[in-house]
Amino acid sequence: MSPYAASLNGTRHVFADLKTLLACASPLRSGDQLAGIAAESDERRVAAKLALADLPLRRFLDEAVVPYEQDEVTRLIIDSHDAAAFAPVATLTVGEFRDWLLSYQADTATLTALAPGLTPEMVAAVSKLMRNQDLIAVAAKCRVVTAFRNTLGQPGRLASRLQPNHPTDDPEGIAAALLDGLLFGIGDAVIGINPASDSVSDGIRLLELLEAIRQRFDIPTQSCVLAHVTATLQMIERNAPVDLVFQSIAGTEAANKGFGVDLAVLREAREAALALKRGSVGDNVMYFETGQGSALSADAHHGVDQQTLEVRAYAVARAFRPLLVNTVVGFIGPEYLFDAKQIIRAGLEDHCCGKLLGLPMGVDVCYTNHAEADQDDMDSLMTLLGTAGVNFLIAVPGADDVMLNYQSLSFHDVLGLRHLLKLQPAPEFEAWLGRMGMLDTTGRLPPPDQAVLRRLSGLTTS
């Protein structure tokens, strides 16, 4: 392909290929600087945006940022592209596509029908031309509904993952955190534990703990031990009560190999989980986690910017009809997203791009303690994502994950956001809260009284 170029202030800026153009058009972030692919100046960044705005969307079907012959993710993207779904926007440039996405014409039904026709690179490109307000406005028009034991993603709903991690996988500690979360109405998306051990037998023990609690109180939710997919397959073989199969994924074949996975093993895991038939209202059995910078940290980025690679990971997720996908937006560290400005921007990008591709996007609103960010910044991102219609958020006791050593949202943060934006949990979970006597006459969840505590008594005893 010929170079891409734009003139600005009397200077002609030339970009050697599509991946260079996309990298230079990205908002500034430390990961692209670390990779040596970021624009050298704000002027060059603006010039790249100008060149990108004039680029026909069709070009992304002709020029791959990672070679087709070398990468199974690229092959998945190209081979699964739905030309008929793409047809309504096929004649647009990237800039025209942005304007169309913000128009009244691009409503929820239209965007749902369009999703199979969009490639990750198209979506990443248009997001680079958007302000934060644009990302929120477009994402708010996208609805992706999934189901397993409850229904997630409906209008007026905000789900949550209850993350009762413990540094030694102690069942008493996990149960105490679990009780705390349930009393705040958290856990409708999933009750998900990051295990401290990679032992299959320990994973089974945790699954059996969660299953016993779920059955005892007839909780309409799903559980997950976030072990490696191959460990989960072994748990299934040993008749463990597996609801969801979890795996971290990335946007290139080489980066996924760094995670120890490929598309074939993900297909095998999904088929194994489906065969268990544990869902009651749906059969979305996969849970994926992503994060900007993962491909660079694995030295598997092929010179492509981290945000474009993040959106390519969503193409992997889309192929397996997941119940949940979330970006752990600030978890990888300031080497990739340096400060609150970069974390907030990335969170809004990830959510909007995932939704445009038809994914049930959630966000772990989080940061590490060596990043230039604090809990006020997370409050801001959480509120923006709530306005943008995020499917679910992750919450941990006191906003401090004592096992993974990072800062996220607390249970009361998510509850407060629901009250502020007049959002409810998943409908089946909301009905359960009502049956447990945990809702007031207006459907809000107030502090629990002694009767509720007695009803849930024994949860933390062995």
XYZ file of C-alpha atoms in Angstrom:
462
model
C 0.000 0.000 0.000
C 1.158 3.573 -0.650
C 2.005 5.756 2.369
C -0.689 7.785 4.091
C -0.165 11.514 4.446
C -1.673 14.818 5.572
C -0.422 18.412 5.570
C -0.640 20.609 8.641
C 0.834 24.059 9.256
C 2.856 23.825 6.061
C 4.391 20.459 6.961
C 3.566 17.246 5.118
C 3.343 14.291 7.495
C 3.780 10.860 5.916
C 2.820 7.568 7.576
C 4.433 4.476 6.102
C 1.537 2.063 6.515
C -1.821 1.582 8.180
C -0.479 0.442 11.531
C 1.793 3.496 11.700
C -1.135 5.772 10.899
C -3.288 4.168 13.608
C -0.502 4.393 16.183
C 0.161 8.056 15.484
C -3.550 8.897 15.585
C -3.969 7.371 19.052
C -4.331 9.659 22.074
C -1.047 9.813 23.957
C -0.356 6.868 26.247
C 2.749 5.556 27.893
C 2.547 2.057 26.388
C 2.848 3.351 22.826
C 5.727 5.577 23.911
C 7.416 2.558 25.494
C 6.971 0.650 22.216
C 8.439 3.555 20.240
C 5.391 3.917 17.994
C 3.594 6.959 19.421
C 3.450 10.234 17.484
C 6.507 12.346 18.263
C 4.459 15.531 18.665
C 0.900 16.751 19.087
C 1.090 18.212 15.581
C 1.933 14.831 14.079
C -0.878 13.260 16.100
C -3.380 15.749 14.672
C -2.045 15.182 11.149
C -2.536 11.441 11.608
C -6.125 12.029 12.682
C -6.725 14.126 9.573
C -5.328 11.395 7.315
C -7.299 8.734 9.180
C -10.557 10.678 8.892
C -10.271 10.626 5.073
C -9.538 6.895 4.909
C -12.324 4.703 3.430
C -13.577 2.049 5.832
C -13.107 -0.516 3.057
C -9.328 -0.062 3.304
C -9.325 -2.081 6.516
C -10.510 -5.108 4.559
C -7.553 -4.791 2.167
C -4.630 -4.034 4.496
C -4.052 -6.050 7.671
C -2.103 -4.512 10.559
C -0.866 -8.015 11.456
C -0.231 -10.261 8.411
C -3.002 -12.735 7.550
C -0.511 -15.536 6.921
C 1.157 -15.116 10.323
C -1.750 -14.590 12.687
C -4.893 -16.622 13.412
C -6.612 -13.582 14.958
C -6.266 -11.720 11.657
C -7.614 -14.756 9.823
C -10.566 -14.905 12.223
C -11.321 -11.214 11.636
C -11.169 -11.395 7.853
C -12.778 -14.806 7.365
C -15.734 -14.046 9.652
C -16.480 -10.577 8.281
C -20.157 -10.137 7.396
C -20.252 -8.161 4.147
C -24.033 -7.814 4.174
C -24.035 -6.299 7.664
C -21.231 -3.928 6.608
C -23.089 -2.704 3.500
C -24.926 0.280 5.148
C -21.601 1.969 5.991
C -19.403 0.493 3.241
C -19.070 3.760 1.308
C -18.089 5.892 4.329
C -14.714 7.198 5.375
C -13.616 6.864 8.995
C -14.551 10.505 9.626
C -17.956 10.080 8.012
C -18.475 6.935 10.069
C -17.875 8.910 13.260
C -20.464 11.488 12.234
C -22.943 8.735 11.345
C -22.458 6.974 14.678
C -23.388 10.199 16.459
C -26.480 10.754 14.301
C -30.081 9.882 15.166
C -30.002 7.331 12.345
C -27.553 5.156 14.283
C -30.004 3.866 16.876
C -29.806 0.736 18.995
C -31.366 -1.633 16.461
C -29.205 -0.289 13.636
C -25.984 -0.617 15.647
C -26.899 -4.156 16.698
C -27.389 -5.180 13.078
C -24.161 -3.459 12.030
C -21.874 -5.122 14.605
C -21.009 -8.292 12.593
C -19.961 -6.088 9.679
C -17.374 -4.135 11.637
C -13.764 -5.206 12.040
C -11.773 -4.284 15.146
C -9.493 -2.026 13.133
C -12.459 -0.020 11.796
C -13.793 0.415 15.306
C -10.404 1.298 16.781
C -9.876 3.832 14.003
C -13.164 5.658 14.512
C -12.647 5.745 18.288
C -9.364 7.609 17.739
C -11.377 10.464 16.187
C -13.828 10.617 19.103
C -13.816 12.814 22.162
C -14.711 11.186 25.488
C -18.233 12.572 25.143
C -18.566 10.845 21.755
C -17.437 7.520 23.209
C -20.074 7.798 25.937
C -22.857 8.854 23.551
C -22.216 6.050 21.050
C -21.789 3.346 23.682
C -25.027 4.407 25.391
C -26.915 3.535 22.198
C -25.501 -0.008 22.114
C -27.264 -2.837 23.946
C -25.860 -6.352 24.229
C -28.002 -8.819 26.209
C -26.630 -12.170 27.401
C -27.913 -14.813 29.799
C -26.949 -17.833 31.860
C -28.773 -18.046 35.207
C -29.932 -14.459 34.887
C -30.233 -11.884 32.129
C -27.592 -9.183 31.723
C -27.381 -6.015 29.625
C -31.006 -4.889 29.543
C -31.871 -1.152 29.651
C -32.105 0.302 33.148
C -29.806 -2.365 34.585
C -26.255 -2.312 35.934
C -24.767 -5.675 36.886
C -21.740 -6.314 39.058
C -19.084 -8.937 39.608
C -18.537 -9.836 43.249
C -14.797 -10.505 43.639
C -14.173 -12.090 47.067
C -10.472 -12.806 46.565
C -8.285 -13.985 49.442
C -4.462 -14.221 49.499
C -4.547 -17.840 50.745
C -7.923 -18.902 49.269
C -9.193 -19.258 52.826
C -12.873 -20.310 52.659
C -13.828 -18.286 55.747
C -12.283 -15.145 54.310
C -13.909 -15.705 50.927
C -17.303 -16.345 52.527
C -17.034 -13.184 54.650
C -16.313 -11.065 51.558
C -19.099 -12.834 49.701
C -21.618 -12.055 52.435
C -20.482 -8.426 52.468
C -21.045 -8.148 48.723
C -24.439 -9.840 48.709
C -25.675 -7.439 51.411
C -24.887 -4.594 48.999
C -26.691 -6.344 46.120
C -23.450 -7.202 44.328
C -22.838 -10.389 42.366
C -25.492 -10.624 39.666
C -22.992 -10.655 36.781
C -20.867 -13.325 38.441
C -19.334 -14.304 41.742
C -15.778 -14.679 40.521
C -12.675 -15.650 42.481
C -9.120 -15.122 41.264
C -7.462 -18.167 42.857
C -4.199 -17.689 44.712
C -3.134 -21.156 43.589
C -3.098 -22.703 40.130
C -3.952 -26.104 41.607
C -6.867 -27.878 39.934
C -7.929 -29.445 43.237
C -7.933 -26.029 44.934
C -10.021 -24.646 42.080
C -12.541 -27.439 42.508
C -12.690 -26.732 46.249
C -13.502 -23.061 45.560
C -16.134 -23.960 42.965
C -17.796 -26.343 45.409
C -17.818 -23.605 48.082
C -19.519 -21.150 45.724
C -21.969 -23.789 44.509
C -22.963 -24.723 48.058
C -23.668 -21.089 48.937
C -25.553 -20.469 45.671
C -27.750 -23.504 46.170
C -28.324 -22.879 49.872
C -29.794 -19.437 49.236
C -31.093 -20.176 45.715
C -29.155 -17.230 44.278
C -29.906 -16.662 40.566
C -26.357 -15.925 39.483
C -23.316 -17.727 38.116
C -19.961 -18.508 39.691
C -16.474 -18.678 38.240
C -12.995 -19.539 39.459
C -10.741 -17.543 37.157
C -8.250 -20.327 36.521
C -6.472 -20.913 33.238
C -8.759 -22.421 30.618
C -6.791 -25.682 30.568
C -7.192 -26.017 34.341
C -10.930 -25.394 33.992
C -11.110 -28.166 31.387
C -9.530 -30.503 33.920
C -12.079 -29.378 36.522
C -14.899 -30.183 34.095
C -13.389 -33.623 33.500
C -13.476 -34.143 37.285
C -17.184 -33.213 37.439
C -16.663 -29.861 39.158
C -19.656 -27.452 39.160
C -18.308 -25.155 36.427
C -20.699 -22.414 35.301
C -18.418 -20.153 33.251
C -15.070 -20.759 31.568
C -12.678 -17.856 32.094
C -9.629 -16.821 30.098
C -7.492 -13.732 29.575
C -7.114 -13.045 25.849
C -5.205 -10.652 23.613
C -5.285 -9.309 20.077
C -2.566 -11.341 18.373
C -1.854 -15.038 18.029
C 1.581 -14.574 19.610
C 0.178 -12.723 22.625
C -2.436 -15.427 23.136
C 0.317 -18.031 23.010
C 1.919 -16.046 25.821
C -1.275 -16.664 27.773
C -1.022 -20.343 26.862
C -4.102 -20.402 24.630
C -5.225 -20.451 21.027
C -8.594 -20.424 19.301
C -8.779 -24.218 19.255
C -8.534 -24.618 23.030
C -11.129 -21.873 23.539
C -13.503 -23.756 21.229
C -12.885 -26.972 23.151
C -13.572 -25.252 26.466
C -16.796 -23.659 25.261
C -18.088 -26.980 23.947
C -17.234 -28.667 27.258
C -19.064 -26.003 29.264
C -22.102 -26.102 26.987
C -22.304 -29.872 27.448
C -22.823 -29.362 31.197
C -26.137 -27.550 30.518
C -25.975 -25.623 33.805
C -27.600 -22.432 32.560
C -31.283 -21.918 33.307
C -32.203 -18.891 31.154
C -29.371 -18.861 28.592
C -26.242 -20.600 27.294
C -23.556 -17.902 27.240
C -20.804 -19.781 29.079
C -17.579 -17.848 28.419
C -15.978 -15.043 30.439
C -13.050 -13.123 28.909
C -10.743 -10.514 30.373
C -8.570 -8.109 28.394
C -6.375 -5.070 28.959
C -4.472 -2.529 26.908
C -0.759 -3.335 26.897
C -0.913 -7.124 27.215
C 0.508 -7.742 23.729
C 3.363 -5.300 24.291
C 4.246 -6.900 27.627
C 4.477 -10.243 25.786
C 6.621 -8.675 23.004
C 3.876 -9.737 20.594
C 2.489 -6.420 19.346
C 3.880 -6.420 15.766
C 4.384 -2.645 15.966
C 0.638 -2.048 16.388
C -0.650 0.418 18.979
C -2.054 -1.016 22.192
C -5.598 0.275 21.746
C -5.990 -1.287 18.285
C -4.682 -4.583 19.638
C -7.120 -4.362 22.534
C -10.012 -4.082 20.099
C -8.651 -7.054 18.134
C -8.947 -9.074 21.349
C -12.675 -8.321 21.226
C -12.857 -10.130 17.884
C -11.536 -13.212 19.653
C -14.167 -12.826 22.379
C -16.972 -12.214 19.877
C -16.357 -15.571 18.207
C -17.357 -17.437 21.386
C -20.608 -15.656 22.369
C -19.478 -14.789 25.921
C -21.690 -13.953 28.871
C -19.146 -11.396 30.085
C -16.140 -9.492 28.776
C -14.266 -6.929 30.812
C -11.204 -4.802 30.394
C -9.023 -4.525 33.502
C -8.298 -1.022 32.395
C -5.651 0.187 34.861
C -4.435 -3.166 36.175
C -1.381 -3.682 33.949
C 0.251 -0.520 35.285
C 1.562 2.959 34.433
C 4.004 1.547 31.890
C 0.947 1.279 29.617
C -1.534 3.812 31.044
C 0.462 6.351 33.002
C -2.110 8.436 34.822
C -5.799 9.002 35.472
C -6.293 10.861 32.189
C -4.996 7.893 30.207
C -6.884 5.336 32.332
C -10.203 7.164 31.998
C -9.775 7.577 28.256
C -8.842 3.918 27.821
C -11.811 2.735 29.857
C -14.235 4.721 27.717
C -12.531 3.527 24.514
C -12.598 -0.120 25.520
C -16.248 -0.029 26.539
C -17.410 1.791 23.399
C -15.356 -0.343 21.006
C -16.457 -3.600 22.594
C -20.102 -2.557 22.440
C -19.818 -1.570 18.764
C -18.485 -5.062 18.026
C -21.481 -6.592 19.810
C -19.876 -7.581 23.114
C -21.363 -7.522 26.647
C -18.710 -5.150 27.959
C -17.847 -4.577 31.574
C -14.938 -2.697 33.100
C -12.742 -3.256 36.110
C -12.387 0.410 37.088
C -8.979 0.093 38.670
C -5.426 1.303 39.089
C -2.180 0.170 40.676
C -0.629 2.095 43.523
C 2.332 3.275 41.438
C 0.079 4.946 38.824
C -0.691 8.667 38.903
C -4.314 8.088 39.885
C -6.493 7.817 42.967
C -9.973 6.770 44.031
C -11.518 10.104 43.004
C -10.409 9.346 39.448
C -12.044 5.934 39.650
C -15.260 7.589 40.859
C -15.184 9.743 37.726
C -14.624 6.804 35.367
C -17.276 4.712 37.125
C -19.871 7.471 36.747
C -18.995 8.059 33.094
C -19.287 4.345 32.355
C -22.626 4.153 34.154
C -23.876 6.958 31.921
C -22.481 5.114 28.893
C -24.512 1.992 29.726
C -21.750 -0.361 30.849
C -23.048 -3.919 31.321
C -21.239 -4.574 34.590
C -18.585 -3.322 36.987
C -16.270 -5.231 39.306
C -16.330 -4.647 43.061
C -14.120 -5.844 45.918
C -14.279 -5.297 49.691
C -13.265 -1.725 50.501
C -12.087 -1.129 46.914
C -8.808 -2.886 47.847
C -8.049 -6.326 46.434
C -5.809 -7.865 49.090
C -4.822 -10.792 46.877
C -4.045 -9.045 43.575
C -2.743 -5.861 45.287
C -4.552 -3.247 43.238
C -7.371 -0.753 43.753
C -10.814 -1.238 42.217
C -14.363 -0.240 43.224
C -16.048 -1.084 46.511
C -19.448 -2.704 46.936
C -20.993 0.547 48.139
C -19.525 2.393 45.105
C -21.592 0.254 42.732
C -24.679 0.458 44.944
C -24.347 4.240 45.101
C -24.053 4.448 41.314
C -27.180 2.352 40.887
C -29.072 4.725 43.168
C -27.645 7.825 41.445
C -28.525 6.681 37.925
C -31.710 4.811 38.913
C -30.380 1.463 37.729
C -31.232 -1.995 39.051
C -29.413 -5.349 39.090
C -30.313 -8.154 36.676
C -34.083 -8.789 36.888
C -33.814 -12.306 38.333
C -31.293 -11.112 40.922
C -33.436 -8.104 41.809
C -36.378 -10.448 42.419
C -34.160 -12.582 44.685
C -33.164 -9.505 46.702
C -36.862 -8.821 47.138
C -37.576 -12.376 48.292
C -34.758 -12.074 50.810
C -36.331 -8.915 52.247
C -33.379 -6.744 51.227
C -35.264 -4.105 49.169
C -37.360 -1.218 50.466
C -40.791 -0.293 49.090
C -39.225 1.672 46.217
C -36.946 -1.191 45.148
C -33.794 0.308 46.650
C -31.363 -1.691 48.720
C -31.008 -0.032 52.165
C -28.666 -1.135 54.961
C -29.788 -4.638 56.027
C -31.745 -5.141 59.229
C -31.219 -7.955 61.717
C -33.846 -10.157 60.067
C -31.873 -10.155 56.805
C -28.638 -10.870 58.631
C -30.257 -13.807 60.407
C -31.555 -15.121 57.083
C -28.017 -15.116 55.718
C -26.502 -16.338 58.988
C -24.110 -19.261 58.819
C -22.601 -18.157 55.498
C -19.216 -17.573 57.127
C -19.203 -20.641 59.358
C -17.602 -23.892 58.315
